[in-house]
Amino acid sequence: MSPFILKVLPVALAAAAVPVGLSLQAVFGDRQPHPVAMTVVLLSGSIIYPTPGEFLKEGRPQGNPRIERQLSRPLEIMAYQVGAADYADCVSAGVCQPAQETRAIPSNAPVTGVSYLDANAYARWYSQVTGGQWRLPSDEEWAFAAAERFAGEFEGVENDANNPARRWLTSYKAEVDLNRKPDPMPKSRGSFGFNSLGLADFSGNVWEWTSTCYVRTTLAADGSGVASSVDNCGVHVLEGLHRAYMSNFVSDGKSGGCAVGTPPDNLGFRLVRDHSGWASRILGWLGIV
Amino acid sequence: MITRREALFGAAIGAAAVAALPAFSATVTKADIRGLAREKIALVAPPFVHPHDQVAKGGPKIVEFTITIEEKPLVIDADGTTLNAMTYNGSIPGPLMVVHQDDYLELTLINPDTNSLAHNIDFHAATGGLGGGGLTLINPGEQVTLRFKATRTGTFVYHCAPGGAMIPWHVVSGMSGAIMVLPRDGLRNDRGEPVKYDKIFYIGESDFYIPRDEKGNFKSYESAGDGYDDIVKVMRGLIPTHVVFNGKVGSLTGDNAMKAKVGETVLIVHSQANRDTRPHLIGGHGDYVWEQGKFANPPAKDLETWFIRGGSAGSALYTFLQPGIYAYVNHNLIEAVELGATAHFMVEGQWNDDLMTQVEAPKPIATN
């Protein structure tokens, strides 16, 4: 993945999104044994976002609270999901476990068949070989980046206090209504197109790991906020055509499943880059921040 | 690779079996049969079942069915794995045929010349002639008509049995189905009281044996014959690569989930022509289960899981009491989840708190 192929970025870049792969390569350039992925920096924005996890109030399931979130600082995120070839480099380096993918996938397809643990191992290795600080995005960051491709929770799920089955039935139907094409074979990167921020392949047939833990929250009966919550960081949130929760070691959506419904086709990921103070200053100096 | 000629070798065995059959045809019976009413039934693809009376109207009749054999590639999982399928009427399993005891089931079996193999049909419900297999072996371009008397009640498997090694191969390529012979006065419970169903679903479970390449990916073949040698090797290991309901992983989930309402009584007919299985309705029960499938025996009551022997069809009657999504699985859960044997029921209706209530929702563990 050369950082120099900026021309593949669509013209539809939103004002808040700036491709910076080239600039950063220029700045950090020579000491990198591994090419840096093309990235896009999101500068600002706000989203109305259903918080992940499960919510209860007075013992009954609630719709996920939808909250407005502001992007508080610039977010640099990979334009494409991590590629199978890049992941294979980490495997060759003896750091990553091989992806659980045996199908004949295109050489420039995203990596699939990777668990949360695999994604983190890759982020550590990738940080080392590129000299950057890379990590999985939080669920909220992912939602910002996915923009109009963000699906989150299903619409139309009913929470009938007297009939818990309404929730199960309506969420099952919502999943059916996604009308997913039964074509889980990973495709060449870019096959699922770009979103309005110039980021590729969101919500295609590869779900993406986030760094957000599954959490069960009990809301106060009087609406005053959170009464209690329990995190389970053995399970993380994945985003894609719909939100999913999977155990950290699962690399195949088929065996993890989301409830009784349709599981994710494939599990993959993309990374975000953190900037220490001076990198931010350079970004500012370049007129990007 | 199997050639047309080798496939037809099965025909020679079949023909020998036919020749060995004594000429039993009693003309008296034939005259009687000529006087019987005839009814022609249009079959429908599983899990649905053609309209039928649960209690017979009038006397025994001749019930006519037509099945066309289709050899065609079918996708059997979400990854696009392809089976060079052999099917009765295009579906796996073949359609469920319903008659009443003492009716005559008259089947016209058609093997179009677009097929490449010889086929036949062996009805477990039929008496003599290798279940009809000895009288129905047909080459591509032929058709045959068989009539047999439905003397025993119950659900029974039918399958292709064209001789020798062809038999298991045709069956695990999709050629099986079931018939249901109802008592003339309908189903009865263990106390002999009549029971009825509002809906009937037919689930045919299949075990498939798809060869893999050196990388572990499933192979596909130009034709059924091309895959024969490889498939037999996998078959002989006795470990299926797929265990599915109605021909495909997910054929009875999502959009195709079976639908019912609270208060409705559903009869689930489940066949497995080759291998044992153990259906279980998660969150439900079998109110009355004819585990062996034969209605002359009183049904077992209140079962949690029932056993369907390979080569048989059983049925379970259940009245849904609670709304929700029910998974109907082969309760070898590895086969259900990893190999595909899962179906869903979507059941609408009012929740019954008396049957189940979450007394206290999940919360942090109390510390004092």
XYZ file of C-alpha atoms in Angstrom:
657
model
C 0.000 0.000 0.000
C 1.859 3.008 -1.225
C 1.037 6.266 0.437
C 1.612 7.977 -2.870
C -1.481 6.768 -4.645
C -3.640 9.573 -3.446
C -5.338 9.770 -6.808
C -7.493 6.805 -5.872
C -9.178 8.916 -3.265
C -12.512 10.075 -4.557
C -13.232 13.660 -5.377
C -16.083 13.569 -2.923
C -13.853 14.285 0.048
C -15.792 16.146 2.640
C -14.417 19.440 3.819
C -13.465 17.938 7.129
C -11.489 15.081 5.656
C -7.943 15.563 4.498
C -5.787 12.863 2.981
C -2.435 13.036 4.723
C -0.608 9.872 3.758
C 1.755 11.814 1.527
C 2.573 14.534 3.998
C 3.265 12.140 6.805
C 5.449 9.993 4.636
C 7.425 13.101 3.867
C 7.810 13.888 7.519
C 8.515 10.442 8.972
C 9.718 8.925 5.711
C 13.109 7.270 5.675
C 13.197 5.192 8.797
C 10.156 3.099 7.902
C 10.840 -0.455 6.773
C 7.146 -0.956 6.080
C 5.085 1.389 3.941
C 2.468 3.347 5.793
C -1.146 2.831 4.916
C -3.033 5.611 3.240
C -5.022 7.514 5.789
C -7.596 10.242 6.023
C -7.737 12.786 8.836
C -11.153 13.779 10.086
C -10.969 17.203 11.610
C -14.329 17.866 13.101
C -17.898 16.815 13.074
C -20.696 15.535 15.201
C -22.876 12.490 15.067
C -26.049 11.237 16.654
C -24.947 7.844 17.737
C -26.620 4.908 19.515
C -24.219 3.920 22.263
C -23.186 0.265 22.083
C -24.044 -2.411 24.586
C -27.237 -3.451 26.275
C -29.424 -1.131 28.287
C -31.935 -1.961 30.974
C -34.360 0.186 32.882
C -36.548 -1.215 35.609
C -35.485 -4.655 34.506
C -36.616 -4.201 30.915
C -34.449 -3.889 27.806
C -34.293 -0.362 26.406
C -33.369 0.986 23.037
C -29.732 2.062 22.943
C -29.621 5.719 24.005
C -28.850 7.937 21.044
C -26.462 10.658 21.985
C -24.844 13.506 20.129
C -21.074 13.287 20.073
C -18.507 15.814 18.906
C -15.205 14.796 17.403
C -13.006 16.398 20.024
C -9.665 16.093 18.239
C -8.502 15.159 14.744
C -8.851 11.495 13.919
C -6.450 9.889 11.484
C -7.809 6.594 10.176
C -6.811 4.149 7.467
C -8.637 4.761 4.195
C -8.882 1.013 3.646
C -9.201 -1.958 5.930
C -5.876 -3.624 6.736
C -4.969 -5.762 3.738
C -4.359 -9.498 3.725
C -0.860 -8.923 2.307
C 0.036 -6.447 5.069
C -1.225 -8.799 7.712
C 0.804 -11.606 6.113
C 3.932 -9.472 6.635
C 3.203 -9.439 10.358
C 2.759 -13.209 10.268
C 6.068 -13.584 8.408
C 7.699 -11.420 11.045
C 6.624 -14.022 13.571
C 4.464 -11.579 15.514
C 0.938 -12.266 14.267
C -0.945 -15.539 14.193
C -1.970 -16.605 10.682
C -5.445 -15.395 9.702
C -8.088 -18.103 9.739
C -8.780 -17.679 6.054
C -8.313 -20.524 3.615
C -10.443 -19.343 0.723
C -8.800 -18.090 -2.444
C -9.207 -14.353 -1.889
C -7.842 -11.576 -4.122
C -4.294 -10.569 -3.192
C -5.387 -7.019 -2.400
C -8.431 -8.019 -0.358
C -8.717 -6.964 3.276
C -7.512 -9.445 5.848
C -10.337 -11.643 7.139
C -10.488 -14.390 9.697
C -8.846 -12.298 12.401
C -9.845 -11.967 16.031
C -9.701 -8.936 18.310
C -6.474 -10.357 19.720
C -5.016 -10.693 16.214
C -5.981 -7.113 15.377
C -4.194 -5.813 18.453
C -1.093 -7.876 17.784
C -1.020 -6.387 14.302
C -1.433 -2.844 15.652
C 1.548 -3.313 17.977
C 3.728 -4.738 15.208
C 2.594 -2.115 12.729
C 3.386 0.672 15.187
C 6.856 -0.744 15.588
C 7.657 -1.106 11.891
C 6.188 2.248 10.871
C 7.207 4.264 13.892
C 3.662 5.484 14.463
C 1.200 4.859 17.237
C -1.535 2.692 15.759
C -4.523 1.159 17.518
C -8.056 -0.022 16.859
C -10.623 2.769 16.703
C -13.167 3.032 19.465
C -16.713 2.297 18.417
C -17.462 5.995 18.473
C -14.461 6.829 16.290
C -15.509 4.123 13.878
C -18.985 5.632 13.691
C -17.526 9.075 12.898
C -15.393 7.639 10.128
C -18.113 5.440 8.650
C -20.372 8.515 8.445
C -23.469 7.682 6.380
C -22.357 4.037 6.190
C -22.732 3.669 9.953
C -25.643 1.381 10.783
C -25.275 0.681 14.500
C -28.396 -0.716 16.087
C -31.424 -1.836 14.155
C -34.241 0.617 13.687
C -37.747 -0.370 14.598
C -36.857 -2.747 17.404
C -39.717 -2.740 19.885
C -39.286 -2.826 23.630
C -42.662 -3.934 24.877
C -42.569 -4.103 28.662
C -45.271 -6.763 28.667
C -43.936 -8.875 25.853
C -40.168 -9.402 25.624
C -40.727 -11.470 22.478
C -41.588 -8.293 20.548
C -37.941 -7.257 20.874
C -36.672 -10.605 19.661
C -39.096 -10.787 16.750
C -38.658 -7.198 15.568
C -34.891 -7.314 15.767
C -34.897 -10.623 13.877
C -37.061 -9.035 11.190
C -34.849 -5.943 11.055
C -31.891 -8.153 10.345
C -33.798 -10.012 7.668
C -34.812 -6.667 6.149
C -31.149 -5.783 5.621
C -31.616 -8.084 2.677
C -27.996 -9.060 2.668
C -26.698 -10.639 -0.460
C -25.304 -14.040 0.377
C -21.851 -13.270 -0.956
C -19.354 -13.402 1.891
C -16.273 -13.870 -0.310
C -13.819 -11.040 0.445
C -13.269 -8.726 -2.491
C -10.452 -6.466 -3.699
C -10.103 -3.355 -1.593
C -12.308 -0.545 -2.761
C -14.968 -2.934 -4.060
C -17.552 -1.575 -1.659
C -16.869 2.013 -2.656
C -16.087 5.140 -0.689
C -18.152 7.053 1.782
C -18.581 10.824 1.829
C -15.325 11.207 3.801
C -13.268 9.352 1.223
C -12.934 6.204 3.303
C -13.336 2.857 1.602
C -15.290 -0.326 2.173
C -17.292 0.522 5.276
C -20.160 -1.886 5.858
C -19.347 -4.199 2.992
C -18.929 -7.867 3.819
C -16.083 -7.365 6.307
C -17.071 -6.317 9.840
C -14.443 -4.345 11.750
C -13.207 -4.788 15.291
C -13.300 -1.792 17.610
C -11.587 -1.232 20.930
C -14.939 -0.800 22.703
C -15.922 -3.395 25.287
C -19.357 -4.880 25.570
C -21.128 -3.207 28.456
C -24.458 -3.764 30.165
C -25.852 -0.582 31.614
C -28.742 -0.191 33.996
C -30.367 3.192 33.596
C -31.826 4.922 36.617
C -35.578 4.534 36.810
C -36.042 8.277 37.202
C -34.159 8.980 33.965
C -31.288 10.621 35.818
C -28.623 8.602 34.031
C -26.695 5.440 34.671
C -27.496 3.485 37.824
C -24.852 0.815 37.280
C -22.887 -0.812 34.524
C -20.811 -3.932 34.051
C -18.133 -4.151 31.374
C -17.185 -7.392 29.753
C -13.913 -6.748 27.941
C -13.742 -10.389 26.911
C -16.248 -9.302 24.277
C -15.729 -6.367 21.901
C -17.955 -4.423 19.577
C -17.710 -4.962 15.832
C -19.259 -2.597 13.333
C -20.455 -3.166 9.813
C -23.835 -3.676 8.209
C -25.116 -4.034 11.734
C -23.463 -3.926 15.112
C -22.168 -7.188 16.542
C -20.549 -8.321 19.777
C -17.994 -11.113 19.759
C -15.563 -12.817 22.050
C -12.006 -11.562 21.640
C -10.649 -14.840 20.323
C -13.324 -15.425 17.678
C -12.091 -14.952 14.121
C -15.040 -16.372 12.253
C -18.431 -14.677 12.553
C -20.198 -17.900 11.840
C -19.206 -19.408 15.111
C -19.709 -16.203 17.113
C -23.054 -15.109 15.787
C -25.130 -12.103 16.710
C -28.037 -13.445 18.733
C -30.177 -15.847 16.742
C -29.816 -13.697 13.665
C -27.424 -13.524 10.789
C -23.763 -13.409 11.810
C -21.167 -11.114 10.205
C -19.773 -12.492 6.971
C -16.104 -11.817 7.812
C -14.112 -10.225 10.613
C -11.391 -7.696 9.797
C -10.251 -4.264 10.986
C -8.648 -0.939 10.210
C -6.483 1.178 12.496
C -6.274 4.766 13.639
C -3.079 6.658 14.355
C -2.523 8.615 17.514
C -0.278 11.634 17.468
C 1.915 12.760 20.262
C 2.119 16.458 20.868
C 4.767 17.239 18.326
C 3.206 15.299 15.546
C 0.094 17.357 16.094
C 2.203 20.453 15.900
C 3.652 19.337 12.586
C 0.191 18.599 11.299
C -0.728 22.097 12.348
C 2.375 23.441 10.702
C 1.389 21.674 7.485
C -1.923 23.449 7.743
C -3.823 20.265 8.366
C -4.898 20.761 11.925
C -15.205 -40.110 -12.859
C -18.260 -42.148 -13.622
C -19.423 -42.592 -17.150
C -22.954 -42.853 -18.340
C -22.279 -46.518 -19.011
C -21.112 -47.170 -15.455
C -24.094 -45.323 -14.105
C -26.315 -47.567 -16.103
C -24.576 -50.590 -14.660
C -26.830 -49.914 -11.723
C -29.651 -50.390 -14.187
C -28.541 -53.892 -14.905
C -28.802 -54.807 -11.232
C -32.199 -53.212 -11.060
C -33.361 -55.053 -14.129
C -32.215 -58.343 -12.626
C -34.235 -57.597 -9.535
C -37.277 -56.934 -11.664
C -36.830 -60.186 -13.553
C -36.626 -62.076 -10.288
C -39.999 -60.778 -9.161
C -42.749 -63.368 -9.605
C -45.781 -62.206 -11.571
C -48.065 -61.537 -8.635
C -50.515 -59.328 -10.459
C -53.890 -60.508 -9.277
C -56.452 -59.404 -11.828
C -59.243 -59.272 -9.264
C -57.487 -56.562 -7.358
C -56.815 -54.677 -10.555
C -60.509 -54.675 -11.356
C -61.272 -53.352 -7.885
C -58.696 -50.657 -8.273
C -60.134 -49.569 -11.597
C -63.307 -48.631 -9.770
C -61.575 -46.360 -7.275
C -61.734 -42.597 -7.398
C -58.602 -40.812 -8.497
C -57.150 -37.615 -7.189
C -54.242 -35.757 -8.763
C -52.071 -33.774 -6.359
C -49.731 -30.922 -7.257
C -46.673 -31.155 -5.037
C -45.105 -28.157 -3.308
C -41.509 -27.671 -2.235
C -40.568 -28.254 1.434
C -40.911 -27.076 4.144
C -44.467 -26.655 2.860
C -46.845 -29.501 2.200
C -49.617 -29.804 -0.372
C -53.167 -29.210 0.930
C -54.719 -32.359 2.362
C -57.523 -33.570 4.628
C -56.437 -34.722 8.060
C -59.501 -36.983 8.278
C -60.177 -38.842 5.043
C -63.357 -38.073 3.144
C -64.945 -41.126 1.558
C -63.303 -44.425 0.830
C -59.822 -45.299 -0.355
C -58.721 -43.735 -3.592
C -55.816 -43.586 -5.947
C -53.710 -40.512 -5.273
C -51.572 -39.498 -8.238
C -48.278 -37.652 -7.965
C -45.669 -36.736 -10.544
C -42.030 -36.160 -9.663
C -39.386 -35.011 -12.123
C -35.781 -35.772 -11.233
C -33.408 -32.844 -11.643
C -29.653 -33.130 -11.555
C -28.276 -29.648 -10.984
C -25.622 -27.807 -8.987
C -26.991 -26.358 -5.744
C -25.241 -23.976 -3.374
C -25.344 -25.482 0.107
C -23.795 -22.819 2.349
C -23.150 -19.093 2.557
C -19.639 -19.511 1.184
C -21.037 -20.687 -2.102
C -19.982 -24.315 -1.725
C -21.617 -26.238 -4.531
C -23.067 -29.723 -4.456
C -23.679 -31.523 -7.750
C -27.140 -32.294 -6.494
C -29.574 -34.947 -7.589
C -33.104 -34.016 -6.612
C -36.693 -35.178 -6.669
C -38.618 -32.256 -8.188
C -35.706 -29.857 -7.803
C -35.659 -29.630 -4.004
C -33.693 -31.233 -1.193
C -35.498 -33.032 0.339
C -38.031 -34.082 -2.277
C -41.618 -33.018 -1.580
C -43.713 -34.610 1.171
C -46.574 -36.696 -0.242
C -49.630 -37.169 1.986
C -52.191 -39.960 1.569
C -54.458 -41.928 3.925
C -54.197 -45.529 4.953
C -55.558 -47.906 2.288
C -55.192 -45.266 -0.403
C -53.040 -46.176 -3.379
C -50.132 -43.871 -4.025
C -49.464 -43.720 -7.749
C -46.261 -41.984 -8.692
C -45.077 -41.085 -12.164
C -41.323 -40.611 -12.003
C -39.675 -38.732 -14.866
C -35.938 -38.739 -15.636
C -35.476 -36.058 -18.341
C -32.799 -36.633 -20.957
C -30.991 -33.552 -19.666
C -29.908 -35.727 -16.707
C -26.903 -38.020 -16.995
C -27.645 -40.778 -14.490
C -30.138 -43.560 -13.958
C -32.458 -43.102 -10.958
C -35.307 -44.830 -9.178
C -37.314 -44.555 -5.957
C -37.500 -46.802 -2.908
C -40.496 -46.065 -0.673
C -40.054 -47.311 2.876
C -43.852 -47.269 3.113
C -44.255 -49.710 0.229
C -44.256 -53.492 0.388
C -42.093 -55.602 -1.945
C -40.042 -54.829 -5.021
C -37.245 -53.203 -3.006
C -39.749 -50.578 -1.938
C -40.508 -49.930 -5.592
C -36.849 -49.457 -6.425
C -36.896 -52.665 -8.438
C -39.713 -51.405 -10.645
C -38.759 -47.783 -11.134
C -35.179 -47.647 -12.403
C -35.182 -45.281 -15.359
C -32.537 -43.853 -17.653
C -32.374 -40.260 -18.768
C -35.190 -39.835 -21.267
C -37.508 -42.348 -19.572
C -40.448 -42.218 -17.207
C -42.182 -44.876 -15.125
C -45.348 -45.149 -13.074
C -45.557 -47.150 -9.849
C -48.560 -47.760 -7.659
C -48.432 -49.133 -4.146
C -50.968 -49.547 -1.401
C -50.401 -47.456 1.713
C -51.042 -50.252 4.180
C -49.287 -48.786 7.221
C -49.715 -45.363 8.753
C -46.896 -43.009 9.618
C -44.176 -40.905 8.121
C -41.779 -42.826 5.881
C -38.659 -41.974 3.951
C -38.304 -42.444 0.214
C -34.940 -42.304 -1.521
C -33.064 -43.202 -4.647
C -31.515 -46.683 -4.639
C -30.118 -47.381 -8.076
C -27.855 -50.210 -6.983
C -24.522 -50.761 -5.279
C -22.278 -47.807 -4.669
C -24.786 -45.588 -6.454
C -27.194 -45.868 -3.517
C -25.416 -43.905 -0.780
C -23.970 -41.477 -3.324
C -27.388 -40.586 -4.744
C -28.833 -40.238 -1.246
C -26.090 -37.925 0.017
C -26.407 -35.964 -3.217
C -29.958 -35.042 -2.201
C -32.247 -37.818 -3.371
C -34.539 -38.415 -0.438
C -37.899 -37.241 0.804
C -40.829 -38.529 2.828
C -44.431 -39.527 2.595
C -47.044 -39.330 5.331
C -49.783 -41.947 5.507
C -52.459 -40.606 7.841
C -54.947 -42.838 9.618
C -58.288 -42.439 7.817
C -59.779 -40.874 10.925
C -56.772 -38.622 11.542
C -54.115 -38.497 14.245
C -54.797 -39.549 17.820
C -52.953 -38.874 21.036
C -51.795 -41.423 23.600
C -55.326 -41.661 25.016
C -56.845 -42.276 21.607
C -58.350 -38.794 21.397
C -58.249 -37.032 18.021
C -55.577 -34.374 17.575
C -55.264 -31.913 14.717
C -52.633 -29.552 13.430
C -53.108 -26.016 12.166
C -49.886 -26.067 10.197
C -47.482 -28.681 8.945
C -43.822 -28.224 8.081
C -41.600 -30.810 6.458
C -37.920 -30.713 7.360
C -35.570 -33.046 5.542
C -32.121 -33.251 7.058
C -29.159 -34.104 4.828
C -25.542 -34.974 5.437
C -23.213 -33.853 2.663
C -19.623 -34.915 2.034
C -17.845 -32.265 -0.033
C -14.179 -32.933 -0.869
C -11.573 -30.286 -0.058
C -8.502 -29.202 -1.973
C -5.005 -29.200 -0.486
C -5.653 -25.775 1.101
C -8.768 -27.021 2.823
C -11.246 -25.281 0.538
C -14.284 -27.104 -0.770
C -13.901 -28.305 -4.334
C -16.452 -28.019 -7.066
C -16.842 -30.258 -10.071
C -18.126 -29.889 -13.603
C -20.582 -32.713 -13.134
C -21.734 -35.141 -10.479
C -19.708 -37.908 -12.096
C -16.514 -35.855 -12.036
C -16.705 -35.595 -8.258
C -17.680 -39.188 -7.603
C -14.290 -40.655 -6.679
C -13.385 -37.815 -4.322
C -16.807 -37.755 -2.686
C -16.797 -41.479 -1.983
C -13.494 -41.055 -0.145
C -15.054 -38.404 2.103
C -18.203 -40.495 2.544
C -16.170 -43.452 3.745
C -14.779 -41.322 6.543
C -18.378 -41.002 7.796
C -17.834 -37.390 8.901
C -20.081 -35.037 6.955
C -18.818 -31.607 5.934
C -22.367 -30.244 6.090
C -25.416 -31.315 8.088
C -28.298 -29.178 6.917
C -32.038 -28.844 6.861
C -33.737 -28.558 3.489
C -30.672 -28.662 1.336
C -28.690 -25.698 2.536
C -27.264 -23.967 5.579
C -29.843 -21.326 6.500
C -32.628 -22.607 4.240
C -35.132 -22.213 7.101
C -33.805 -19.073 8.779
C -34.154 -15.343 8.172
C -36.629 -14.669 5.396
C -37.358 -18.371 5.204
C -37.932 -18.908 8.928
C -41.105 -20.893 9.589
C -43.970 -18.824 10.987
C -46.592 -19.648 13.579
C -48.727 -17.959 16.214
C -49.187 -18.578 19.902
C -51.982 -21.129 20.232
C -51.325 -22.736 16.871
C -50.572 -26.428 16.722
C -47.796 -27.362 14.359
C -46.850 -30.800 13.060
C -43.148 -30.986 12.239
C -42.226 -33.927 10.034
C -38.499 -34.623 10.116
C -36.747 -37.123 7.862
C -33.140 -38.256 7.625
C -32.514 -40.862 4.956
C -28.945 -41.692 5.902
C -27.848 -40.764 9.379
C -29.213 -40.478 12.925
C -30.360 -37.132 14.215
C -31.987 -35.660 17.308
C -34.304 -32.713 16.750
C -34.882 -30.253 19.573
C -37.043 -27.138 19.652
C -35.210 -24.613 21.846
C -37.699 -23.171 24.304
C -40.428 -25.566 23.191
C -41.275 -29.246 23.427
C -42.816 -32.131 21.590
C -46.340 -32.378 23.003
C -46.866 -35.620 21.108
C -43.984 -37.211 19.283
C -44.064 -40.172 16.961
C -40.373 -40.663 17.265
C -40.312 -43.704 15.015
C -42.906 -41.997 12.892
C -45.554 -44.691 12.909
C -49.027 -43.565 13.958
C -50.209 -47.044 15.015
C -48.026 -46.552 18.093
C -49.146 -44.088 20.748
C -47.098 -40.900 20.625
C -44.589 -40.151 23.369
C -45.517 -37.104 25.440
C -43.664 -33.984 26.504
C -40.348 -34.833 24.894
C -37.384 -32.459 25.049
C -35.415 -34.045 22.202
C -36.426 -36.858 19.933
C -34.428 -39.354 17.992
C -34.817 -39.854 14.264
C -33.027 -42.956 13.134
C -31.095 -42.702 9.890
C -33.448 -44.019 7.215
C -36.645 -42.923 8.905
C -39.018 -40.016 9.326
C -40.703 -38.993 12.567
C -43.069 -36.256 13.546
C -43.718 -34.005 16.505
C -46.908 -32.131 17.332
C -46.516 -28.938 19.330
C -48.806 -26.088 20.334
C -46.818 -22.859 20.691
C -47.466 -21.226 24.068
C -45.077 -18.298 23.998
C -44.050 -15.795 21.303
C -40.469 -15.307 20.145
C -37.777 -16.762 17.946
C -37.380 -20.480 18.376
C -34.409 -22.367 17.018
C -35.174 -25.887 15.848
C -31.897 -27.763 15.801
C -30.216 -31.093 15.537
C -29.136 -31.165 19.181
C -25.708 -32.377 18.367
C -24.895 -28.694 18.681
C -21.714 -29.013 16.693
C -23.805 -30.200 13.782
C -26.369 -27.456 14.462
C -23.970 -24.527 14.671
C -20.823 -25.544 12.826
C -22.296 -27.794 10.157
C -25.611 -26.041 9.563
C -28.520 -28.015 11.054
C -30.477 -25.048 12.417
C -33.933 -23.742 11.516
C -35.964 -20.924 13.064
C -39.611 -20.428 13.951
C -40.957 -16.883 14.295
C -43.896 -17.058 16.658
C -46.149 -14.027 17.175
C -48.469 -13.595 20.104
C -48.878 -12.456 23.685
C -46.189 -13.210 26.243
C -47.276 -15.393 29.147
C -45.631 -14.111 32.344
C -46.841 -17.136 34.233
C -44.771 -19.458 32.055
C -41.658 -17.291 32.243
C -40.583 -14.043 33.841
C -37.215 -12.425 34.290
C -37.637 -11.777 38.002
C -34.622 -9.549 38.147
C -32.687 -8.236 35.187
C -28.909 -8.681 35.074
C -27.120 -6.304 37.438
C -23.820 -6.103 39.264
C -23.385 -8.853 41.848
C -24.589 -7.696 45.247
C -21.641 -7.141 47.556
C -23.306 -7.455 50.955
